[in-house]
Amino acid sequence: MRRRPGPSTRLKLALSYAGFLFVAGALLLAVVWMFLLRYVPDNSQGLLGISPNRYLLVRTFAPAAAAAMLFLLVFGLLGGWVLAGRMLRPLTRIADAARTAGKGSLSHRIRMEGRQDEFRELADTFDSMLEQLESHVAEHQRFAANASHELRTPLAISRTLLDVALKEPARDHRELIERLSLVNARAIDLTEALLLLSRGDRGNFTRESVDLSLIAEEAAETLLPLAEQRRITLDVSGDVTGGAARTTGSPELLLRMVTNLVQNALVHNLPAGGTVTVHTEAYGDTSVLRVENTGSVLPAELVTTLTEPFRRGTDRVRTDEHAGVGLGLAIVHSIVRAHDGTLDLVPRPAGGLRVTVRLPAES
């Protein structure tokens, strides 16, 4: 936005200082005149014949008063200019940092020294904002790079398979078609996961009443064949008091959230004989969903990274046919944030993971 040029804030402050000082001097002279000179006799003999009269005092006092007023004006301008510069120096550093950030350099920090005041508080707030922006930008750049890599992989495989088919036209292409179908399905799953993750981050969905216990039962019913295939016991339990764990949100997104959690618990489990427990309850003004599974012992430093996009948790037990795209828990985290909830991941001492989702209860 283009603006018309105008006087700087420093000049305005200097003029204000000089103006206030000049007015204060004028008021002081007015007080002297009102309460001193007006009582001096205005005659040729003066006061009791020995003091000068008002005329002589005014002629003697007026040039000195004018010189003092001129000095106050100049002193006010120069002193105000210097003081305004010192006062506005922190603001200049903040403006320079903002211009640097506007050019794309988010690593710069003001780190203003001195005691706490309004400018230091503004500088610290600006530094905190730059730190968060740098973190978000770096996260989005990593996400874009990982997404590009993940999407490029199935496309490269498809191109290789098609090149083989073109070079060997007489070859039976049934196996080639099956492999292309698998690669295409993986690309579609990845694209849908990215779209769902973006939708959850935007939070632009219609909210309605949802019962987490019913959502959990639906997700468990859908994934029961996978549990039976892997010989894992899948148990879904509700609040012992029989109350529903109701919240407000998108039924589609919440179903995807629970499905991802249960599927993740089934895939990253023991090779056989494992268990997955899904529990829902209403606790005060919070609706709670808890998913626990058996498995290998997980280090705490690994658990803290599982919600990052494309973090597959390679230290966890899983089969290759369910390798996934590394967006399961990232999507869960995005959906939970969009519903103003919290997500806690805690490794179980005996092995496996305990995931707790807390959402605001329906009011």
JSON list of N, CA, C and O in Angstrom, two decimals, residues 157-199:
[
{"chain": "A", "resi": 157, "resn": "ILE", "atom": "N", "xyz": [7.59, -46.11, -10.17]},
{"chain": "A", "resi": 157, "resn": "ILE", "atom": "CA", "xyz": [7.41, -47.56, -10.34]},
{"chain": "A", "resi": 157, "resn": "ILE", "atom": "C", "xyz": [6.47, -47.84, -11.50]},
{"chain": "A", "resi": 157, "resn": "ILE", "atom": "O", "xyz": [6.72, -48.75, -12.32]},
{"chain": "A", "resi": 158, "resn": "SER", "atom": "N", "xyz": [5.39, -47.07, -11.61]},
{"chain": "A", "resi": 158, "resn": "SER", "atom": "CA", "xyz": [4.45, -47.26, -12.72]},
{"chain": "A", "resi": 158, "resn": "SER", "atom": "C", "xyz": [5.14, -47.02, -14.06]},
{"chain": "A", "resi": 158, "resn": "SER", "atom": "O", "xyz": [4.93, -47.77, -15.02]},
{"chain": "A", "resi": 159, "resn": "ARG", "atom": "N", "xyz": [5.97, -46.01, -14.13]},
{"chain": "A", "resi": 159, "resn": "ARG", "atom": "CA", "xyz": [6.67, -45.73, -15.38]},
{"chain": "A", "resi": 159, "resn": "ARG", "atom": "C", "xyz": [7.62, -46.86, -15.73]},
{"chain": "A", "resi": 159, "resn": "ARG", "atom": "O", "xyz": [7.71, -47.26, -16.91]},
{"chain": "A", "resi": 160, "resn": "THR", "atom": "N", "xyz": [8.30, -47.41, -14.73]},
{"chain": "A", "resi": 160, "resn": "THR", "atom": "CA", "xyz": [9.22, -48.53, -15.00]},
{"chain": "A", "resi": 160, "resn": "THR", "atom": "C", "xyz": [8.47, -49.74, -15.52]},
{"chain": "A", "resi": 160, "resn": "THR", "atom": "O", "xyz": [8.90, -50.41, -16.48]},
{"chain": "A", "resi": 161, "resn": "LEU", "atom": "N", "xyz": [7.33, -50.04, -14.88]},
{"chain": "A", "resi": 161, "resn": "LEU", "atom": "CA", "xyz": [6.54, -51.20, -15.32]},
{"chain": "A", "resi": 161, "resn": "LEU", "atom": "C", "xyz": [6.00, -51.00, -16.73]},
{"chain": "A", "resi": 161, "resn": "LEU", "atom": "O", "xyz": [5.98, -51.94, -17.54]},
{"chain": "A", "resi": 162, "resn": "LEU", "atom": "N", "xyz": [5.59, -49.80, -17.05]},
{"chain": "A", "resi": 162, "resn": "LEU", "atom": "CA", "xyz": [5.09, -49.53, -18.40]},
{"chain": "A", "resi": 162, "resn": "LEU", "atom": "C", "xyz": [6.22, -49.61, -19.42]},
{"chain": "A", "resi": 162, "resn": "LEU", "atom": "O", "xyz": [6.01, -50.10, -20.55]},
{"chain": "A", "resi": 163, "resn": "ASP", "atom": "N", "xyz": [7.41, -49.15, -19.06]},
{"chain": "A", "resi": 163, "resn": "ASP", "atom": "CA", "xyz": [8.55, -49.28, -19.99]},
{"chain": "A", "resi": 163, "resn": "ASP", "atom": "C", "xyz": [8.86, -50.74, -20.26]},
{"chain": "A", "resi": 163, "resn": "ASP", "atom": "O", "xyz": [9.18, -51.12, -21.41]},
{"chain": "A", "resi": 164, "resn": "VAL", "atom": "N", "xyz": [8.77, -51.57, -19.22]},
{"chain": "A", "resi": 164, "resn": "VAL", "atom": "CA", "xyz": [9.01, -53.01, -19.41]},
{"chain": "A", "resi": 164, "resn": "VAL", "atom": "C", "xyz": [7.97, -53.59, -20.35]},
{"chain": "A", "resi": 164, "resn": "VAL", "atom": "O", "xyz": [8.27, -54.42, -21.23]},
{"chain": "A", "resi": 165, "resn": "ALA", "atom": "N", "xyz": [6.70, -53.18, -20.17]},
{"chain": "A", "resi": 165, "resn": "ALA", "atom": "CA", "xyz": [5.63, -53.70, -21.04]},
{"chain": "A", "resi": 165, "resn": "ALA", "atom": "C", "xyz": [5.84, -53.29, -22.49]},
{"chain": "A", "resi": 165, "resn": "ALA", "atom": "O", "xyz": [5.56, -54.06, -23.41]},
{"chain": "A", "resi": 166, "resn": "LEU", "atom": "N", "xyz": [6.34, -52.07, -22.71]},
{"chain": "A", "resi": 166, "resn": "LEU", "atom": "CA", "xyz": [6.58, -51.62, -24.08]},
{"chain": "A", "resi": 166, "resn": "LEU", "atom": "C", "xyz": [7.75, -52.35, -24.72]},
{"chain": "A", "resi": 166, "resn": "LEU", "atom": "O", "xyz": [7.73, -52.63, -25.94]},
{"chain": "A", "resi": 167, "resn": "LYS", "atom": "N", "xyz": [8.75, -52.67, -23.93]},
{"chain": "A", "resi": 167, "resn": "LYS", "atom": "CA", "xyz": [9.92, -53.35, -24.48]},
{"chain": "A", "resi": 167, "resn": "LYS", "atom": "C", "xyz": [9.65, -54.83, -24.73]},
{"chain": "A", "resi": 167, "resn": "LYS", "atom": "O", "xyz": [10.30, -55.44, -25.58]},
{"chain": "A", "resi": 168, "resn": "GLU", "atom": "N", "xyz": [8.71, -55.42, -24.00]},
{"chain": "A", "resi": 168, "resn": "GLU", "atom": "CA", "xyz": [8.39, -56.85, -24.14]},
{"chain": "A", "resi": 168, "resn": "GLU", "atom": "C", "xyz": [6.90, -57.00, -24.42]},
{"chain": "A", "resi": 168, "resn": "GLU", "atom": "O", "xyz": [6.11, -57.42, -23.56]},
{"chain": "A", "resi": 169, "resn": "PRO", "atom": "N", "xyz": [6.45, -56.65, -25.62]},
{"chain": "A", "resi": 169, "resn": "PRO", "atom": "CA", "xyz": [5.01, -56.72, -25.92]},
{"chain": "A", "resi": 169, "resn": "PRO", "atom": "C", "xyz": [4.45, -58.14, -25.92]},
{"chain": "A", "resi": 169, "resn": "PRO", "atom": "O", "xyz": [3.26, -58.33, -25.70]},
{"chain": "A", "resi": 170, "resn": "ALA", "atom": "N", "xyz": [5.29, -59.13, -26.18]},
{"chain": "A", "resi": 170, "resn": "ALA", "atom": "CA", "xyz": [4.79, -60.50, -26.25]},
{"chain": "A", "resi": 170, "resn": "ALA", "atom": "C", "xyz": [4.66, -61.15, -24.87]},
{"chain": "A", "resi": 170, "resn": "ALA", "atom": "O", "xyz": [4.14, -62.26, -24.75]},
{"chain": "A", "resi": 171, "resn": "ARG", "atom": "N", "xyz": [5.12, -60.49, -23.84]},
{"chain": "A", "resi": 171, "resn": "ARG", "atom": "CA", "xyz": [5.10, -61.07, -22.49]},
{"chain": "A", "resi": 171, "resn": "ARG", "atom": "C", "xyz": [3.69, -61.02, -21.90]},
{"chain": "A", "resi": 171, "resn": "ARG", "atom": "O", "xyz": [2.91, -60.12, -22.19]},
{"chain": "A", "resi": 172, "resn": "ASP", "atom": "N", "xyz": [3.39, -62.02, -21.08]},
{"chain": "A", "resi": 172, "resn": "ASP", "atom": "CA", "xyz": [2.12, -62.04, -20.38]},
{"chain": "A", "resi": 172, "resn": "ASP", "atom": "C", "xyz": [2.08, -60.88, -19.37]},
{"chain": "A", "resi": 172, "resn": "ASP", "atom": "O", "xyz": [2.91, -60.80, -18.48]},
{"chain": "A", "resi": 173, "resn": "HIS", "atom": "N", "xyz": [1.08, -60.01, -19.54]},
{"chain": "A", "resi": 173, "resn": "HIS", "atom": "CA", "xyz": [1.03, -58.79, -18.74]},
{"chain": "A", "resi": 173, "resn": "HIS", "atom": "C", "xyz": [0.11, -58.90, -17.53]},
{"chain": "A", "resi": 173, "resn": "HIS", "atom": "O", "xyz": [-0.21, -57.89, -16.90]},
{"chain": "A", "resi": 174, "resn": "ARG", "atom": "N", "xyz": [-0.36, -60.10, -17.19]},
{"chain": "A", "resi": 174, "resn": "ARG", "atom": "CA", "xyz": [-1.25, -60.23, -16.04]},
{"chain": "A", "resi": 174, "resn": "ARG", "atom": "C", "xyz": [-0.56, -59.78, -14.75]},
{"chain": "A", "resi": 174, "resn": "ARG", "atom": "O", "xyz": [-1.10, -59.02, -13.95]},
{"chain": "A", "resi": 175, "resn": "GLU", "atom": "N", "xyz": [0.66, -60.30, -14.54]},
{"chain": "A", "resi": 175, "resn": "GLU", "atom": "CA", "xyz": [1.40, -59.92, -13.34]},
{"chain": "A", "resi": 175, "resn": "GLU", "atom": "C", "xyz": [1.70, -58.42, -13.34]},
{"chain": "A", "resi": 175, "resn": "GLU", "atom": "O", "xyz": [1.64, -57.76, -12.30]},
{"chain": "A", "resi": 176, "resn": "LEU", "atom": "N", "xyz": [2.02, -57.88, -14.52]},
{"chain": "A", "resi": 176, "resn": "LEU", "atom": "CA", "xyz": [2.31, -56.46, -14.63]},
{"chain": "A", "resi": 176, "resn": "LEU", "atom": "C", "xyz": [1.09, -55.63, -14.26]},
{"chain": "A", "resi": 176, "resn": "LEU", "atom": "O", "xyz": [1.20, -54.62, -13.52]},
{"chain": "A", "resi": 177, "resn": "ILE", "atom": "N", "xyz": [-0.07, -56.06, -14.73]},
{"chain": "A", "resi": 177, "resn": "ILE", "atom": "CA", "xyz": [-1.31, -55.31, -14.42]},
{"chain": "A", "resi": 177, "resn": "ILE", "atom": "C", "xyz": [-1.61, -55.35, -12.93]},
{"chain": "A", "resi": 177, "resn": "ILE", "atom": "O", "xyz": [-2.03, -54.35, -12.33]},
{"chain": "A", "resi": 178, "resn": "GLU", "atom": "N", "xyz": [-1.38, -56.51, -12.30]},
{"chain": "A", "resi": 178, "resn": "GLU", "atom": "CA", "xyz": [-1.63, -56.62, -10.87]},
{"chain": "A", "resi": 178, "resn": "GLU", "atom": "C", "xyz": [-0.70, -55.69, -10.08]},
{"chain": "A", "resi": 178, "resn": "GLU", "atom": "O", "xyz": [-1.13, -55.01, -9.14]},
{"chain": "A", "resi": 179, "resn": "ARG", "atom": "N", "xyz": [0.56, -55.63, -10.49]},
{"chain": "A", "resi": 179, "resn": "ARG", "atom": "CA", "xyz": [1.50, -54.75, -9.79]},
{"chain": "A", "resi": 179, "resn": "ARG", "atom": "C", "xyz": [1.15, -53.28, -10.02]},
{"chain": "A", "resi": 179, "resn": "ARG", "atom": "O", "xyz": [1.23, -52.46, -9.10]},
{"chain": "A", "resi": 180, "resn": "LEU", "atom": "N", "xyz": [0.74, -52.95, -11.24]},
{"chain": "A", "resi": 180, "resn": "LEU", "atom": "CA", "xyz": [0.31, -51.58, -11.51]},
{"chain": "A", "resi": 180, "resn": "LEU", "atom": "C", "xyz": [-0.92, -51.21, -10.69]},
{"chain": "A", "resi": 180, "resn": "LEU", "atom": "O", "xyz": [-1.05, -50.07, -10.21]},
{"chain": "A", "resi": 181, "resn": "SER", "atom": "N", "xyz": [-1.81, -52.17, -10.53]},
{"chain": "A", "resi": 181, "resn": "SER", "atom": "CA", "xyz": [-3.01, -51.92, -9.73]},
{"chain": "A", "resi": 181, "resn": "SER", "atom": "C", "xyz": [-2.64, -51.62, -8.27]},
{"chain": "A", "resi": 181, "resn": "SER", "atom": "O", "xyz": [-3.21, -50.71, -7.66]},
{"chain": "A", "resi": 182, "resn": "LEU", "atom": "N", "xyz": [-1.70, -52.41, -7.73]},
{"chain": "A", "resi": 182, "resn": "LEU", "atom": "CA", "xyz": [-1.27, -52.17, -6.35]},
{"chain": "A", "resi": 182, "resn": "LEU", "atom": "C", "xyz": [-0.60, -50.80, -6.20]},
{"chain": "A", "resi": 182, "resn": "LEU", "atom": "O", "xyz": [-0.86, -50.07, -5.23]},
{"chain": "A", "resi": 183, "resn": "VAL", "atom": "N", "xyz": [0.26, -50.47, -7.15]},
{"chain": "A", "resi": 183, "resn": "VAL", "atom": "CA", "xyz": [0.95, -49.17, -7.09]},
{"chain": "A", "resi": 183, "resn": "VAL", "atom": "C", "xyz": [-0.05, -48.03, -7.23]},
{"chain": "A", "resi": 183, "resn": "VAL", "atom": "O", "xyz": [0.03, -47.01, -6.52]},
{"chain": "A", "resi": 184, "resn": "ASN", "atom": "N", "xyz": [-1.02, -48.19, -8.13]},
{"chain": "A", "resi": 184, "resn": "ASN", "atom": "CA", "xyz": [-2.02, -47.15, -8.31]},
{"chain": "A", "resi": 184, "resn": "ASN", "atom": "C", "xyz": [-2.89, -46.99, -7.06]},
{"chain": "A", "resi": 184, "resn": "ASN", "atom": "O", "xyz": [-3.22, -45.87, -6.66]},
{"chain": "A", "resi": 185, "resn": "ALA", "atom": "N", "xyz": [-3.24, -48.13, -6.43]},
{"chain": "A", "resi": 185, "resn": "ALA", "atom": "CA", "xyz": [-4.03, -48.06, -5.20]},
{"chain": "A", "resi": 185, "resn": "ALA", "atom": "C", "xyz": [-3.26, -47.34, -4.10]},
{"chain": "A", "resi": 185, "resn": "ALA", "atom": "O", "xyz": [-3.85, -46.56, -3.33]},
{"chain": "A", "resi": 186, "resn": "ARG", "atom": "N", "xyz": [-1.97, -47.59, -4.02]},
{"chain": "A", "resi": 186, "resn": "ARG", "atom": "CA", "xyz": [-1.16, -46.91, -3.01]},
{"chain": "A", "resi": 186, "resn": "ARG", "atom": "C", "xyz": [-1.11, -45.40, -3.28]},
{"chain": "A", "resi": 186, "resn": "ARG", "atom": "O", "xyz": [-1.21, -44.59, -2.35]},
{"chain": "A", "resi": 187, "resn": "ALA", "atom": "N", "xyz": [-0.98, -45.01, -4.55]},
{"chain": "A", "resi": 187, "resn": "ALA", "atom": "CA", "xyz": [-0.96, -43.58, -4.89]},
{"chain": "A", "resi": 187, "resn": "ALA", "atom": "C", "xyz": [-2.30, -42.93, -4.55]},
{"chain": "A", "resi": 187, "resn": "ALA", "atom": "O", "xyz": [-2.34, -41.80, -4.04]},
{"chain": "A", "resi": 188, "resn": "ILE", "atom": "N", "xyz": [-3.39, -43.64, -4.81]},
{"chain": "A", "resi": 188, "resn": "ILE", "atom": "CA", "xyz": [-4.72, -43.10, -4.48]},
{"chain": "A", "resi": 188, "resn": "ILE", "atom": "C", "xyz": [-4.87, -42.94, -2.97]},
{"chain": "A", "resi": 188, "resn": "ILE", "atom": "O", "xyz": [-5.38, -41.93, -2.48]},
{"chain": "A", "resi": 189, "resn": "ASP", "atom": "N", "xyz": [-4.45, -43.95, -2.22]},
{"chain": "A", "resi": 189, "resn": "ASP", "atom": "CA", "xyz": [-4.54, -43.88, -0.76]},
{"chain": "A", "resi": 189, "resn": "ASP", "atom": "C", "xyz": [-3.73, -42.70, -0.22]},
{"chain": "A", "resi": 189, "resn": "ASP", "atom": "O", "xyz": [-4.16, -41.99, 0.69]},
{"chain": "A", "resi": 190, "resn": "LEU", "atom": "N", "xyz": [-2.54, -42.52, -0.78]},
{"chain": "A", "resi": 190, "resn": "LEU", "atom": "CA", "xyz": [-1.70, -41.42, -0.32]},
{"chain": "A", "resi": 190, "resn": "LEU", "atom": "C", "xyz": [-2.34, -40.07, -0.65]},
{"chain": "A", "resi": 190, "resn": "LEU", "atom": "O", "xyz": [-2.36, -39.16, 0.19]},
{"chain": "A", "resi": 191, "resn": "THR", "atom": "N", "xyz": [-2.90, -39.93, -1.85]},
{"chain": "A", "resi": 191, "resn": "THR", "atom": "CA", "xyz": [-3.55, -38.68, -2.23]},
{"chain": "A", "resi": 191, "resn": "THR", "atom": "C", "xyz": [-4.75, -38.39, -1.34]},
{"chain": "A", "resi": 191, "resn": "THR", "atom": "O", "xyz": [-4.95, -37.25, -0.89]},
{"chain": "A", "resi": 192, "resn": "GLU", "atom": "N", "xyz": [-5.56, -39.41, -1.09]},
{"chain": "A", "resi": 192, "resn": "GLU", "atom": "CA", "xyz": [-6.73, -39.21, -0.21]},
{"chain": "A", "resi": 192, "resn": "GLU", "atom": "C", "xyz": [-6.29, -38.85, 1.21]},
{"chain": "A", "resi": 192, "resn": "GLU", "atom": "O", "xyz": [-6.93, -38.02, 1.87]},
{"chain": "A", "resi": 193, "resn": "ALA", "atom": "N", "xyz": [-5.20, -39.46, 1.67]},
{"chain": "A", "resi": 193, "resn": "ALA", "atom": "CA", "xyz": [-4.71, -39.14, 3.01]},
{"chain": "A", "resi": 193, "resn": "ALA", "atom": "C", "xyz": [-4.23, -37.70, 3.08]},
{"chain": "A", "resi": 193, "resn": "ALA", "atom": "O", "xyz": [-4.48, -36.99, 4.06]},
{"chain": "A", "resi": 194, "resn": "LEU", "atom": "N", "xyz": [-3.55, -37.23, 2.03]},
{"chain": "A", "resi": 194, "resn": "LEU", "atom": "CA", "xyz": [-3.09, -35.85, 2.00]},
{"chain": "A", "resi": 194, "resn": "LEU", "atom": "C", "xyz": [-4.26, -34.87, 1.97]},
{"chain": "A", "resi": 194, "resn": "LEU", "atom": "O", "xyz": [-4.25, -33.84, 2.65]},
{"chain": "A", "resi": 195, "resn": "LEU", "atom": "N", "xyz": [-5.29, -35.20, 1.19]},
{"chain": "A", "resi": 195, "resn": "LEU", "atom": "CA", "xyz": [-6.47, -34.34, 1.14]},
{"chain": "A", "resi": 195, "resn": "LEU", "atom": "C", "xyz": [-7.18, -34.31, 2.49]},
{"chain": "A", "resi": 195, "resn": "LEU", "atom": "O", "xyz": [-7.65, -33.26, 2.94]},
{"chain": "A", "resi": 196, "resn": "LEU", "atom": "N", "xyz": [-7.27, -35.47, 3.13]},
{"chain": "A", "resi": 196, "resn": "LEU", "atom": "CA", "xyz": [-7.92, -35.53, 4.44]},
{"chain": "A", "resi": 196, "resn": "LEU", "atom": "C", "xyz": [-7.12, -34.76, 5.48]},
{"chain": "A", "resi": 196, "resn": "LEU", "atom": "O", "xyz": [-7.69, -34.05, 6.32]},
{"chain": "A", "resi": 197, "resn": "LEU", "atom": "N", "xyz": [-5.80, -34.86, 5.42]},
{"chain": "A", "resi": 197, "resn": "LEU", "atom": "CA", "xyz": [-4.95, -34.12, 6.34]},
{"chain": "A", "resi": 197, "resn": "LEU", "atom": "C", "xyz": [-5.12, -32.62, 6.14]},
{"chain": "A", "resi": 197, "resn": "LEU", "atom": "O", "xyz": [-5.20, -31.85, 7.10]},
{"chain": "A", "resi": 198, "resn": "SER", "atom": "N", "xyz": [-5.20, -32.18, 4.89]},
{"chain": "A", "resi": 198, "resn": "SER", "atom": "CA", "xyz": [-5.40, -30.77, 4.59]},
{"chain": "A", "resi": 198, "resn": "SER", "atom": "C", "xyz": [-6.76, -30.30, 5.08]},
{"chain": "A", "resi": 198, "resn": "SER", "atom": "O", "xyz": [-6.91, -29.21, 5.63]},
{"chain": "A", "resi": 199, "resn": "ARG", "atom": "N", "xyz": [-7.78, -31.14, 4.91]},
{"chain": "A", "resi": 199, "resn": "ARG", "atom": "CA", "xyz": [-9.12, -30.77, 5.37]},
{"chain": "A", "resi": 199, "resn": "ARG", "atom": "C", "xyz": [-9.16, -30.63, 6.88]},
{"chain": "A", "resi": 199, "resn": "ARG", "atom": "O", "xyz": [-9.79, -29.72, 7.42]}
]
